[in-house]
Coordinates of C-alpha atoms and ligand atoms in Angstrom, one line a residue:
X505 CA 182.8 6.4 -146.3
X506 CA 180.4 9.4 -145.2
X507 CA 181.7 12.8 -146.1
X508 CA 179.3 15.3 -144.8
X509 CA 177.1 15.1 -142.0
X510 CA 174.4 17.2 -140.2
X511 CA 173.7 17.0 -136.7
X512 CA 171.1 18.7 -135.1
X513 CA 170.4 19.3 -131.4
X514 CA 167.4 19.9 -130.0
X515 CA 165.9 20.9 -126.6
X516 CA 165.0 17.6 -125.0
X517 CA 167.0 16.3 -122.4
X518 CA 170.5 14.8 -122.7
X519 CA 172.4 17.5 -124.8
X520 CA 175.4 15.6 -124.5
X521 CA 174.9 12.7 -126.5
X522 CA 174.7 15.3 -129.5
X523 CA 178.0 17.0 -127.5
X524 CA 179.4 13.1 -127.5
X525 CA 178.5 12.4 -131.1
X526 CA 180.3 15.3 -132.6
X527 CA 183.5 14.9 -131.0
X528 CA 183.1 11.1 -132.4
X529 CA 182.4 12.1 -135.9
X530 CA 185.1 14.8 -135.7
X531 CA 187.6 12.5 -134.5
X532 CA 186.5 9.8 -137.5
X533 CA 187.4 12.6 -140.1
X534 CA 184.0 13.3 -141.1
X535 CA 183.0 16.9 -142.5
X536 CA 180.0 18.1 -139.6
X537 CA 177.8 20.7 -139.5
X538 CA 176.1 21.6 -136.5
X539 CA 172.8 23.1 -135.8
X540 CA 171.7 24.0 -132.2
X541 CA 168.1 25.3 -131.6
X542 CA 167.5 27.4 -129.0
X543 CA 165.8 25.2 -126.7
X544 CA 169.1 22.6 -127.4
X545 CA 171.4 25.6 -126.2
X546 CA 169.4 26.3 -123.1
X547 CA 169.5 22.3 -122.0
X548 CA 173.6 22.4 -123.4
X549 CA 173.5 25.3 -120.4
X550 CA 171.6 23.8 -117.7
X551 CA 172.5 20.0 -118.2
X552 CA 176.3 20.2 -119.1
X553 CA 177.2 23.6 -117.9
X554 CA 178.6 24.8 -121.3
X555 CA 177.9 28.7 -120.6
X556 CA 176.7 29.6 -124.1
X557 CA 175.5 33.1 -124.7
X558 CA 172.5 32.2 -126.2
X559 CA 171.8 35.9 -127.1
X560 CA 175.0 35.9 -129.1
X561 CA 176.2 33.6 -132.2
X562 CA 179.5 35.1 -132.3
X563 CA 179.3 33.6 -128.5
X564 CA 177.9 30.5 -129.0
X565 CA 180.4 29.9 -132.2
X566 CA 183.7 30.5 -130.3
X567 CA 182.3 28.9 -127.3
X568 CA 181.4 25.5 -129.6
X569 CA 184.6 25.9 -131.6
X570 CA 186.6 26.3 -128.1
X571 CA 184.7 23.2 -126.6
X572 CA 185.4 20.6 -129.3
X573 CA 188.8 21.9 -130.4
X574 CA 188.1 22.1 -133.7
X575 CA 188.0 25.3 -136.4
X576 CA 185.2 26.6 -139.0
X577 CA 187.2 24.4 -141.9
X578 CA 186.4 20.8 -139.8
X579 CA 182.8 22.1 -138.5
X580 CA 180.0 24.3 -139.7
X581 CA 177.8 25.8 -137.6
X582 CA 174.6 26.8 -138.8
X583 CA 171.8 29.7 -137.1
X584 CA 168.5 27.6 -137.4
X585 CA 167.1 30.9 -139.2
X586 CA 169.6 30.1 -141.4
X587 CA 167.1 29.1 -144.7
X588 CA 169.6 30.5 -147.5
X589 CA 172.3 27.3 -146.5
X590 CA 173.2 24.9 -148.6
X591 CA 172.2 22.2 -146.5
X592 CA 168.3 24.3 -147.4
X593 CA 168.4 22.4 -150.8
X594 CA 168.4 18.7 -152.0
X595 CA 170.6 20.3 -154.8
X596 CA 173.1 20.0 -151.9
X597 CA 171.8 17.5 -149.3
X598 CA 174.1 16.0 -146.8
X599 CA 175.0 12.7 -147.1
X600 CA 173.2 11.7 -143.4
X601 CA 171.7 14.0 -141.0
X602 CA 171.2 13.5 -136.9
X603 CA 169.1 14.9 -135.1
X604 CA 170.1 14.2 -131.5
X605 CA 168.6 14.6 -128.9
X606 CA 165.2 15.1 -130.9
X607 CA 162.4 17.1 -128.8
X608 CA 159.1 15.8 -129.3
X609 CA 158.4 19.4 -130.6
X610 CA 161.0 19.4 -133.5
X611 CA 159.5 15.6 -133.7
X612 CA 156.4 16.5 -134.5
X613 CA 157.2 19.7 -136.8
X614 CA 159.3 16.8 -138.6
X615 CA 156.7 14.8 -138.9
X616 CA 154.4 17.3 -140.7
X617 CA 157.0 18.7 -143.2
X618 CA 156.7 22.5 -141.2
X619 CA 159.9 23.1 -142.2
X620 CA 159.7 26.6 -140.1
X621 CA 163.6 26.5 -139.5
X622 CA 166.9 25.1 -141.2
X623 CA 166.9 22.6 -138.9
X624 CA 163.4 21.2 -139.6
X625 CA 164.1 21.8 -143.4
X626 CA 167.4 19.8 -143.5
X627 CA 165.0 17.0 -142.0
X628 CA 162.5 17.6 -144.6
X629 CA 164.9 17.3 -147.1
X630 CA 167.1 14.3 -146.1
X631 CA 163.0 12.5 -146.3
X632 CA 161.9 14.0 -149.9
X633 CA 165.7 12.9 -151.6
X634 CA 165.3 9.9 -149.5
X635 CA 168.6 10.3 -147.2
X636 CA 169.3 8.6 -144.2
X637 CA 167.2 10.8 -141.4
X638 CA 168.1 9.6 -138.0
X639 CA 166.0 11.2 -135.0
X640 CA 167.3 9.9 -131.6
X641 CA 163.9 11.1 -129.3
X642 CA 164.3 11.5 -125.4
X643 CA 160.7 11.7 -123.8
X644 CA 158.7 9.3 -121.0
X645 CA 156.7 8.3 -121.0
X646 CA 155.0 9.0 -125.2
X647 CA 151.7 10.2 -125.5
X648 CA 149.8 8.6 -128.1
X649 CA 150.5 11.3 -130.5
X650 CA 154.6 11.5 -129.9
X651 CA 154.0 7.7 -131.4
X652 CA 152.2 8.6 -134.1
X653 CA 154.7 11.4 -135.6
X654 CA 157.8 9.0 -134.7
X655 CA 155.7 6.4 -136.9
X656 CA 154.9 8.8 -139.4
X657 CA 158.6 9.5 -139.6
X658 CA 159.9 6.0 -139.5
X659 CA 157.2 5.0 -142.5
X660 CA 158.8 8.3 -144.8
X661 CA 161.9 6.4 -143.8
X662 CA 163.9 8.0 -140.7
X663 CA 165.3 6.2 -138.6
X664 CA 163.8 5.9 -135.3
X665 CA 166.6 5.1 -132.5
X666 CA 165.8 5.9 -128.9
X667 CA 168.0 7.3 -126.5
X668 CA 167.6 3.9 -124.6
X669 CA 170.8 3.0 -122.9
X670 CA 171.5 -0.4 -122.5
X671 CA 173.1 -2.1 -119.7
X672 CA 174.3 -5.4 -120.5
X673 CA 177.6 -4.0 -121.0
X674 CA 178.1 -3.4 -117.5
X675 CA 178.6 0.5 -117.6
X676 CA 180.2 2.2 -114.6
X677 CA 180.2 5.7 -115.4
X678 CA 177.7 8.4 -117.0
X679 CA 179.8 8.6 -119.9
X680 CA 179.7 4.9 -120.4
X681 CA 175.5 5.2 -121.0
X682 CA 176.4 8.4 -122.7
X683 CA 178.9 6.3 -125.3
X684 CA 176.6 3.2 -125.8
X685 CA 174.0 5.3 -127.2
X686 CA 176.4 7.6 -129.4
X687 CA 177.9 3.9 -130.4
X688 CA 174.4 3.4 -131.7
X689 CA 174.3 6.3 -133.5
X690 CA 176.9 5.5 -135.3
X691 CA 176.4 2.1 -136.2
X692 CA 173.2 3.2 -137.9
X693 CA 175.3 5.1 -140.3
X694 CA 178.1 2.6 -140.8
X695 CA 180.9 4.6 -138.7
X696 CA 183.6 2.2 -137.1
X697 CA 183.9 3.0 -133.0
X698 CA 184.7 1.2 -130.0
X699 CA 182.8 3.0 -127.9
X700 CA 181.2 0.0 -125.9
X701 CA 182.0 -3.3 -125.7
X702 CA 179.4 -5.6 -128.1
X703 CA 177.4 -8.7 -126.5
X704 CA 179.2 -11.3 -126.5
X705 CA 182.2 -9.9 -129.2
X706 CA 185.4 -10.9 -129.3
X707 CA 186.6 -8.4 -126.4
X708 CA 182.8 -9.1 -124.8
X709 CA 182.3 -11.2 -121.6
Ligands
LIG359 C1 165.9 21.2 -119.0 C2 164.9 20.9 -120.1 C3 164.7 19.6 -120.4 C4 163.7 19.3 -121.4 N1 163.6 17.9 -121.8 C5 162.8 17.6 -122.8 C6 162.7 16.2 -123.2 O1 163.4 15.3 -122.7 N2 162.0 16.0 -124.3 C7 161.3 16.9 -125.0 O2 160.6 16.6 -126.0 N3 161.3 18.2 -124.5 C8 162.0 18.6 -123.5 N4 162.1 19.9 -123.1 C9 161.2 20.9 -123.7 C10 161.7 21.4 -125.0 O3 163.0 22.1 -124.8 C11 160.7 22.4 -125.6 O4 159.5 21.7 -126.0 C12 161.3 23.2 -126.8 O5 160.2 24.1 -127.3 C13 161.8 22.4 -127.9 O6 162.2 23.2 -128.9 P1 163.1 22.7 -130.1 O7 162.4 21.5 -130.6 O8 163.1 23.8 -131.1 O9 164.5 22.4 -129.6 C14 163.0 20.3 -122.1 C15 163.2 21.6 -121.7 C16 164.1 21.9 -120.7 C17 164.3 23.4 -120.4

């Protein structure tokens, strides 16, 4: 069983698969910390009306804590300028690490080891101790070279998984798409969820 995972969220589109995924791995028990970049809180804002203060932490932390019922002992949140964490070092590497949704920009940075912030660090890290990295990119269509760094990432061994709904489980609602990718998610990491129904499973059609 995973004990501590890192989830990032970046500023590409669909914030609230990261939002979705936390209140999954919360609810499965699982030790989270949580690492927002700017750009991620700005999208949170405009695409899920959260209303974070994204000039204050203390905001954005009660806000978060508020949001997802939870307190600092079940979820950590981290400032992405933030390089003196824990999470900084493979001394004390996570044991899996999310980034979700991944921006092409933090895609890239990833790609090249930049490393410029604790979230592209954690990233850098989870690759060089040879941790499961998963990115879940939302762009379209990819430019040549968003292919090339999600190749270059999936060759040092991350995990490449697409926010690329499917639709063969008949989903009605916005948080039906929103639940088949987060059930994705956490199949790639060996969580247990019923979150969508499988093809053809035992509850399938
Ligand atoms: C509403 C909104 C939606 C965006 N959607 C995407 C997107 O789907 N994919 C992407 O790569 N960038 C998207 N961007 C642009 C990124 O937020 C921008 O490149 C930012 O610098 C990424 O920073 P970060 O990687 O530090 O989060 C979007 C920006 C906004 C404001």
């Amino acid at each position: 069983m995973m004990l501590r995972l890192v989830l990032g969220i970046t500023g590409a589109s669909g914030g609230i698969y990261g939002i979705r995924l936390a209140q999954e791995v919360l609810r499965a028990g699982i030790h989270l910390s949580l690492l927002i970049s700017r750009a991620g809180l700005l999208v949170l804002n405009e695409e899920c009306g959260m209303d974070l203060d994204i000039d204050s932490s203390a905001g954005v932390r009660q806000r978060l804590y508020e949001y997802l019922d939870v307190d600092a002992e079940r979820l950590v949140l981290y400032e992405e300028s933030d390089l003196l964490a824990p999470i900084a070092s493979g001394s004390s590497a996570p044991d899996a690490m999310v980034v979700c949704p991944a921006s092409m920009g933090t895609v890239a940075r990833i790609a090249c080891g930049v490393s410029s912030n604790l979230l592209e660090r954690c990233a850098d890290v989870m690759l060089k101790e040879r941790r499961p990295l998963v990115l879940v990119p939302r762009e379209t269509p990819f430019s040549p070279i968003h292919l090339e760094n999600l190749l270059r990432v999936a060759r040092a061994g991350g995990i490449i998984l697409p926010a690329m709904p499917a639709f063969y489980h008949h989903p009605a609602t916005v948080d039906d798409i929103t639940d088949f990718v987060v059930g994705k998610i956490l199949d790639s990491l060996g969580i247990d969820h019923s979150l969508f129904r499988r093809w053809r499973g035992e509850d399938g059609d």
